[in-house]
CSV table of C-alpha atoms and ligand atoms in Angstrom, one decimal:
chain,number,residue,atom,x,y,z
K,1,MET,CA,73.5,98.3,157.3
K,2,ARG,CA,72.9,94.6,159.1
K,3,LEU,CA,75.3,92.0,160.5
K,4,LYS,CA,73.9,88.5,158.4
K,5,ARG,CA,73.3,86.8,161.6
K,6,LYS,CA,70.1,86.2,163.6
K,7,ASP,CA,72.3,85.9,166.7
K,8,ILE,CA,75.4,87.6,169.2
K,9,LEU,CA,76.8,84.8,170.7
K,10,THR,CA,80.6,84.5,170.4
K,11,ILE,CA,83.1,86.8,169.4
K,12,GLU,CA,85.1,83.2,168.3
K,13,GLU,CA,82.1,83.4,165.1
K,14,LEU,CA,82.8,87.3,163.8
K,15,SER,CA,85.5,87.7,161.1
K,16,ARG,CA,87.0,91.0,161.2
K,17,GLU,CA,84.3,92.6,158.9
K,18,GLU,CA,81.6,92.2,161.3
K,19,ILE,CA,83.8,93.2,164.5
K,20,GLU,CA,85.3,96.4,162.5
K,21,MET,CA,81.1,97.0,161.2
K,22,ILE,CA,80.0,96.3,165.1
K,23,LEU,CA,83.0,98.7,166.3
K,24,SER,CA,82.3,102.0,163.5
K,25,THR,CA,78.2,101.3,164.1
K,26,ALA,CA,78.9,102.0,168.1
K,27,GLU,CA,81.8,105.0,167.5
K,28,SER,CA,79.1,106.6,165.3
K,29,LEU,CA,75.8,106.0,168.5
K,30,ARG,CA,78.5,106.8,170.9
K,31,GLU,CA,77.1,111.3,170.5
K,32,VAL,CA,73.9,109.8,171.6
K,33,SER,CA,74.0,109.8,175.1
K,34,GLU,CA,76.4,113.0,175.3
K,35,ARG,CA,72.7,114.7,174.1
K,36,GLU,CA,70.2,116.8,176.5
K,37,ILE,CA,67.8,114.3,174.9
K,38,LYS,CA,69.4,110.6,174.8
K,39,LYS,CA,67.3,109.1,172.2
K,40,VAL,CA,66.8,108.2,168.9
K,41,PRO,CA,63.8,106.8,166.9
K,42,THR,CA,65.0,104.1,165.3
K,43,LEU,CA,64.0,101.0,167.1
K,44,ARG,CA,60.6,102.4,168.3
K,45,GLY,CA,58.1,100.1,168.5
K,46,ARG,CA,61.0,97.0,169.1
K,47,THR,CA,60.5,95.4,171.8
K,48,VAL,CA,64.1,93.2,173.8
K,49,ILE,CA,63.8,91.3,176.9
K,50,ASN,CA,66.7,91.0,179.1
K,51,LEU,CA,67.1,87.4,181.0
K,52,PHE,CA,69.1,87.1,183.7
K,53,TYR,CA,70.0,84.2,185.3
K,54,GLU,CA,72.8,85.5,186.7
K,55,ALA,CA,74.1,88.8,188.7
K,56,SER,CA,74.7,91.9,186.8
K,57,THR,CA,74.7,95.3,187.3
K,58,ARG,CA,76.8,97.0,184.3
K,59,THR,CA,75.3,94.6,181.7
K,60,ARG,CA,72.0,94.6,182.5
K,61,THR,CA,72.0,98.4,182.8
K,62,SER,CA,73.8,98.7,179.5
K,63,PHE,CA,71.3,96.7,177.9
K,64,GLU,CA,68.4,98.3,179.1
K,65,ILE,CA,69.8,101.6,178.2
K,66,ALA,CA,70.9,100.9,175.0
K,67,ALA,CA,67.5,99.6,174.0
K,68,LYS,CA,65.9,102.8,175.5
K,69,ARG,CA,68.0,104.7,173.6
K,70,MET,CA,67.0,103.4,170.5
K,71,SER,CA,63.6,103.8,171.2
K,72,ALA,CA,63.0,100.2,171.6
K,73,ASP,CA,60.5,98.9,174.6
K,74,ALA,CA,62.8,96.6,177.6
K,75,VAL,CA,61.8,94.5,179.9
K,76,ASN,CA,63.9,92.9,182.2
K,77,ILE,CA,63.2,89.6,184.0
K,78,SER,CA,64.9,89.1,187.1
K,79,VAL,CA,64.8,85.3,187.8
K,80,SER,CA,64.2,85.3,191.6
K,81,THR,CA,60.9,86.5,190.6
K,82,SER,CA,59.6,84.8,187.7
K,83,SER,CA,58.7,81.0,187.4
K,84,VAL,CA,62.0,79.5,187.3
K,85,VAL,CA,61.7,79.5,191.0
K,86,LYS,CA,58.4,76.7,190.4
K,87,GLY,CA,60.5,74.8,188.1
K,88,GLU,CA,59.9,76.3,183.9
K,89,THR,CA,62.7,75.1,182.3
K,90,ILE,CA,64.9,77.7,180.3
K,91,LYS,CA,63.5,76.6,176.8
K,92,ASP,CA,60.4,76.9,178.2
K,93,THR,CA,60.8,80.6,179.8
K,94,ALA,CA,61.8,81.5,176.4
K,95,LYS,CA,59.1,80.0,174.0
K,96,ASN,CA,56.3,81.9,176.6
K,97,LEU,CA,58.2,84.5,175.7
K,98,GLU,CA,58.8,84.8,172.8
K,99,ALA,CA,55.0,84.1,172.2
K,100,MET,CA,54.4,87.5,173.2
K,101,ARG,CA,56.5,88.3,170.1
K,102,PRO,CA,60.0,90.1,171.0
K,103,ASP,CA,62.3,91.0,168.7
K,104,CYS,CA,65.5,90.3,170.9
K,105,ILE,CA,66.1,88.3,174.0
K,106,VAL,CA,69.3,89.0,176.1
K,107,VAL,CA,70.0,86.3,178.1
K,108,ARG,CA,73.1,85.7,180.6
K,109,HIS,CA,73.2,82.1,182.3
K,110,ALA,CA,75.7,80.6,184.6
K,111,ALA,CA,76.2,77.1,182.2
K,112,ALA,CA,77.8,77.4,179.1
K,113,GLY,CA,75.7,77.1,176.0
K,114,VAL,CA,72.4,78.1,177.2
K,115,PRO,CA,72.3,81.3,174.5
K,116,MET,CA,73.2,78.9,171.5
K,117,MET,CA,70.6,76.3,172.6
K,118,LEU,CA,67.7,79.2,172.4
K,119,ALA,CA,69.2,80.3,169.3
K,120,ALA,CA,68.4,77.7,167.9
K,121,ASN,CA,64.9,77.4,169.5
K,122,LEU,CA,63.3,80.6,169.1
K,123,ALA,CA,62.6,82.8,165.9
K,124,CYS,CA,63.6,86.3,167.3
K,125,SER,CA,67.6,87.9,167.9
K,126,VAL,CA,69.4,86.4,170.9
K,127,ILE,CA,72.1,88.4,172.3
K,128,ASN,CA,74.2,86.3,175.0
K,129,ALA,CA,75.5,88.3,178.1
K,130,GLY,CA,77.9,85.8,179.1
K,131,ASP,CA,77.2,82.2,179.4
K,132,GLY,CA,79.5,80.5,182.1
K,133,ALA,CA,82.7,80.6,182.0
K,134,HIS,CA,82.7,80.6,178.3
K,135,GLU,CA,82.0,83.6,176.4
K,136,HIS,CA,80.5,87.5,177.1
K,137,PRO,CA,81.0,88.6,173.8
K,138,SER,CA,79.6,92.4,173.9
K,139,GLN,CA,82.0,93.2,177.0
K,140,ALA,CA,84.8,92.4,174.6
K,141,LEU,CA,83.3,94.5,172.1
K,142,LEU,CA,83.1,97.1,174.5
K,143,ASP,CA,87.4,96.9,175.5
K,144,MET,CA,87.9,97.0,172.0
K,145,LEU,CA,85.9,100.0,171.1
K,146,THR,CA,87.9,101.8,174.5
K,147,VAL,CA,91.2,100.6,173.5
K,148,ARG,CA,90.8,102.0,170.0
K,149,GLY,CA,89.5,105.3,171.0
K,150,ARG,CA,92.5,105.1,173.1
K,151,LEU,CA,94.6,104.4,170.8
K,152,GLY,CA,94.1,104.3,167.7
K,153,ALA,CA,94.3,100.9,166.4
K,154,LEU,CA,94.3,97.2,167.2
K,155,GLU,CA,96.5,95.8,165.0
K,156,GLY,CA,99.9,94.7,166.5
K,157,ILE,CA,98.9,96.4,169.6
K,158,LYS,CA,100.3,93.7,172.8
K,159,VAL,CA,97.5,93.3,175.1
K,160,ALA,CA,98.3,91.3,178.7
K,161,ILE,CA,95.4,89.6,180.1
K,162,ILE,CA,95.9,88.6,183.7
K,163,GLY,CA,94.0,87.1,186.4
K,164,ASP,CA,92.1,84.0,186.6
K,165,ILE,CA,91.6,83.2,182.9
K,166,ALA,CA,90.0,80.0,183.6
K,167,HIS,CA,86.9,81.0,184.9
K,168,SER,CA,86.9,84.0,182.8
K,169,ARG,CA,84.3,84.5,179.7
K,170,VAL,CA,86.2,87.8,179.1
K,171,ALA,CA,89.1,86.7,178.9
K,172,ARG,CA,88.1,83.9,176.5
K,173,SER,CA,86.0,86.5,173.9
K,174,ASN,CA,89.0,89.2,174.4
K,175,ILE,CA,91.4,86.7,173.5
K,176,TYR,CA,89.1,85.6,170.4
K,177,GLY,CA,88.8,89.6,169.8
K,178,PHE,CA,91.7,90.8,170.0
K,179,THR,CA,93.4,88.5,168.4
K,180,ARG,CA,90.7,88.5,164.9
K,181,MET,CA,91.5,92.0,165.1
K,182,GLY,CA,95.7,91.5,164.7
K,183,ALA,CA,96.4,92.1,168.5
K,184,ASN,CA,99.2,89.6,170.1
K,185,VAL,CA,97.7,88.6,173.5
K,186,VAL,CA,99.7,87.5,175.9
K,187,VAL,CA,98.4,85.8,178.9
K,188,ALA,CA,99.8,85.8,183.3
K,189,GLY,CA,98.2,84.7,186.5
K,190,PRO,CA,98.0,81.7,189.2
K,191,PRO,CA,99.4,78.4,186.9
K,192,THR,CA,96.1,76.7,188.5
K,193,MET,CA,93.6,79.4,186.6
K,194,MET,CA,95.1,79.1,183.5
K,195,PRO,CA,93.8,76.2,181.5
K,196,PRO,CA,95.7,73.4,179.7
K,197,GLY,CA,96.0,74.3,175.5
K,198,ILE,CA,94.3,78.1,176.0
K,199,GLU,CA,97.0,79.1,173.0
K,200,ALA,CA,95.1,77.3,171.0
K,201,LEU,CA,92.9,80.2,171.3
K,202,GLY,CA,95.8,82.1,169.7
K,203,CYS,CA,97.1,83.7,172.6
K,204,VAL,CA,100.7,83.3,174.2
K,205,VAL,CA,101.0,81.9,178.0
K,206,ALA,CA,104.0,83.9,179.4
K,207,PRO,CA,105.7,82.5,182.8
K,208,ASP,CA,104.6,85.5,185.0
K,209,VAL,CA,102.9,88.8,185.2
K,210,ASP,CA,106.0,90.2,185.2
K,211,THR,CA,106.8,89.4,181.6
K,212,ALA,CA,103.3,89.6,180.3
K,213,ILE,CA,102.6,93.4,181.1
K,214,LYS,CA,106.3,94.1,180.2
K,215,GLY,CA,105.9,97.0,177.0
K,216,ALA,CA,102.3,95.9,176.9
K,217,ASP,CA,100.4,98.9,175.1
K,218,VAL,CA,96.7,97.2,177.3
K,219,VAL,CA,96.6,95.7,180.9
K,220,MET,CA,93.1,94.1,181.5
K,221,MET,CA,92.8,92.9,184.8
K,222,LEU,CA,90.0,90.2,185.3
K,223,ARG,CA,88.0,89.8,188.6
K,224,ILE,CA,89.1,86.5,191.0
K,225,GLN,CA,85.7,84.4,189.5
K,226,LEU,CA,84.4,83.3,193.7
K,227,GLU,CA,81.0,82.4,192.1
K,228,ARG,CA,82.9,80.0,190.1
K,229,GLN,CA,85.4,78.3,192.3
K,230,LYS,CA,84.8,74.8,194.0
K,231,ASP,CA,88.1,74.4,195.3
K,232,ALA,CA,90.7,77.3,196.8
K,233,PHE,CA,92.7,78.3,193.5
K,234,PHE,CA,95.4,80.6,195.6
K,235,PRO,CA,96.3,80.3,199.6
K,236,ALA,CA,94.8,84.1,200.5
K,237,ALA,CA,93.7,87.1,198.6
K,238,ARG,CA,97.0,89.3,200.0
K,239,GLU,CA,99.2,86.4,198.0
K,240,TYR,CA,96.9,86.7,195.2
K,241,SER,CA,97.8,90.4,195.1
K,242,ARG,CA,101.4,90.5,195.7
K,243,PHE,CA,101.7,87.8,192.9
K,244,TYR,CA,99.4,88.7,190.5
K,245,GLY,CA,98.1,92.2,191.2
K,246,LEU,CA,98.1,95.3,189.2
K,247,ASP,CA,100.1,97.8,191.6
K,248,GLU,CA,102.1,101.3,190.1
K,249,ALA,CA,105.2,99.2,190.0
K,250,ARG,CA,103.7,96.9,188.0
K,251,VAL,CA,102.1,99.7,185.8
K,252,ARG,CA,105.6,101.1,185.3
K,253,LEU,CA,106.8,97.7,183.3
K,254,ALA,CA,104.1,98.4,180.6
K,255,LYS,CA,104.6,101.2,177.9
K,256,LYS,CA,104.0,104.7,178.7
K,257,GLY,CA,100.5,105.2,178.7
K,258,VAL,CA,99.3,101.8,179.2
K,259,VAL,CA,96.0,101.9,179.1
K,260,ILE,CA,94.4,99.7,181.8
K,261,LEU,CA,91.2,97.9,181.7
K,262,HIS,CA,89.0,95.4,183.9
K,263,PRO,CA,85.1,94.5,183.2
K,264,GLY,CA,83.9,94.8,186.9
K,265,PRO,CA,83.2,94.5,189.6
K,266,ILE,CA,86.9,95.2,190.8
K,267,ASN,CA,87.9,93.5,194.3
K,268,ARG,CA,90.3,96.5,195.4
K,269,GLY,CA,93.5,96.0,196.6
K,270,VAL,CA,93.0,92.1,195.1
K,271,GLU,CA,93.8,92.1,191.7
K,272,ILE,CA,93.8,95.5,191.4
K,273,SER,CA,95.4,98.6,193.7
K,274,SER,CA,93.2,101.9,194.3
K,275,GLU,CA,96.1,103.8,192.9
K,276,VAL,CA,96.0,102.2,189.9
K,277,ALA,CA,91.6,101.3,189.1
K,278,ASP,CA,91.4,105.4,189.8
K,279,GLY,CA,94.7,106.5,188.3
K,280,PRO,CA,95.7,108.6,184.9
K,281,TYR,CA,95.9,105.2,183.2
K,282,SER,CA,92.9,103.9,184.5
K,283,LEU,CA,90.0,103.5,181.0
K,284,ILE,CA,87.7,101.6,183.5
K,285,LEU,CA,84.9,104.4,183.7
K,286,ASP,CA,85.2,104.5,179.9
K,287,GLN,CA,84.5,100.8,179.3
K,288,VAL,CA,81.2,101.3,181.0
K,289,THR,CA,80.2,104.7,178.9
K,290,ASN,CA,81.3,102.5,175.9
K,291,GLY,CA,79.3,99.6,177.0
K,292,VAL,CA,76.2,101.5,176.1
K,293,ALA,CA,77.1,102.2,172.5
K,294,VAL,CA,78.4,99.1,171.9
K,295,ARG,CA,74.7,97.4,173.2
K,296,MET,CA,72.8,100.0,171.2
K,297,ALA,CA,74.9,99.0,168.0
K,298,LEU,CA,74.2,95.8,168.1
K,299,PHE,CA,70.6,96.1,168.5
K,300,TYR,CA,70.5,98.2,165.4
K,301,LEU,CA,72.8,95.5,163.3
K,302,LEU,CA,70.1,92.8,163.9
K,303,LEU,CA,67.4,94.8,164.4
K,304,GLY,CA,67.4,98.0,162.8
K,305,ALA,CA,66.8,97.2,159.1
K,306,VAL,CA,65.8,94.4,157.2
K,307,ARG,CA,68.1,91.3,157.3
K,308,GLU,CA,69.8,91.1,153.7
K,309,ASP,CA,69.5,87.0,154.2
K,310,ALA,CA,65.7,87.8,154.9
K,311,ALA,CA,65.4,89.5,152.0
Q,1,LIG,N1,80.8,91.5,184.6
Q,1,LIG,C1,81.8,90.3,183.8
Q,1,LIG,C2,81.2,89.0,183.5
Q,1,LIG,O1,79.7,89.1,183.7
Q,1,LIG,C3,82.9,89.9,184.2
Q,1,LIG,C4,82.7,89.8,186.2
Q,1,LIG,O2,82.1,89.5,186.7
Q,1,LIG,O3,84.0,89.7,186.5
Q,1,LIG,O4,81.7,88.2,183.2
């Protein structure tokens, strides 16, 4: 089994069948991480390069662990110690890395479109690990895997995504992903953080957070992306948490057995209270566990066998 594509760049371009294939492959690979010897030989001899131009804890570690659990060799490039600081362009860096014959480059960059530019210029596979405020496909896949694991299905469920929608690549990828899988997505947040025309992605904009959360099967809280904000979009953290934060009272508006997600890193006491983040409905750490399985699945489906379109 293999995806009929070289790269994973956006959720927007993935079909429902492709998302199904990735999720079911991840479900079958999840068990590898529960073994005492956490490794399968499937990708022995393959090389993955992690090229991160932006800060990351979860995503970078997760891609590295995923590659290693599949027996691929993983190399991490931290931009602060690379030739980028000497003025090399992204394309030149990538071309030089390609000359060392990796099978896949995983890239994160603050500018939207960088993974697409690299994919068009490189023969190896490219995975987008987050490009600016555009997309973060592996995050949406691990979120869908987490919800499917708990609720059994995605079709017909109500998913509320709350917070800084404008700056969130996580929101964008999840709106595409959940709607493609038949879920109803509602978004809410400060009007200053709600991009005009977001409905075109297939979601509904709720007038306030309580309306969005009412009857929801899933509540996904977003981090305020301070690094992407040039202006003051809200008066103070305390104000933000009162109007847009998730506390226990708001959780009670959702459906019984609601799934609470947050992509991390969380700002405790701002977009989510500690009681909720550490509470019984929170699957925040399951998301992290599932992230490894999803990334193992992506490597397997891109690099694991001869591509059908290449045969
Ligand atoms: N870790 C996620 C990202 O890189 C979410 C966040 O940073 O808030 O997009």
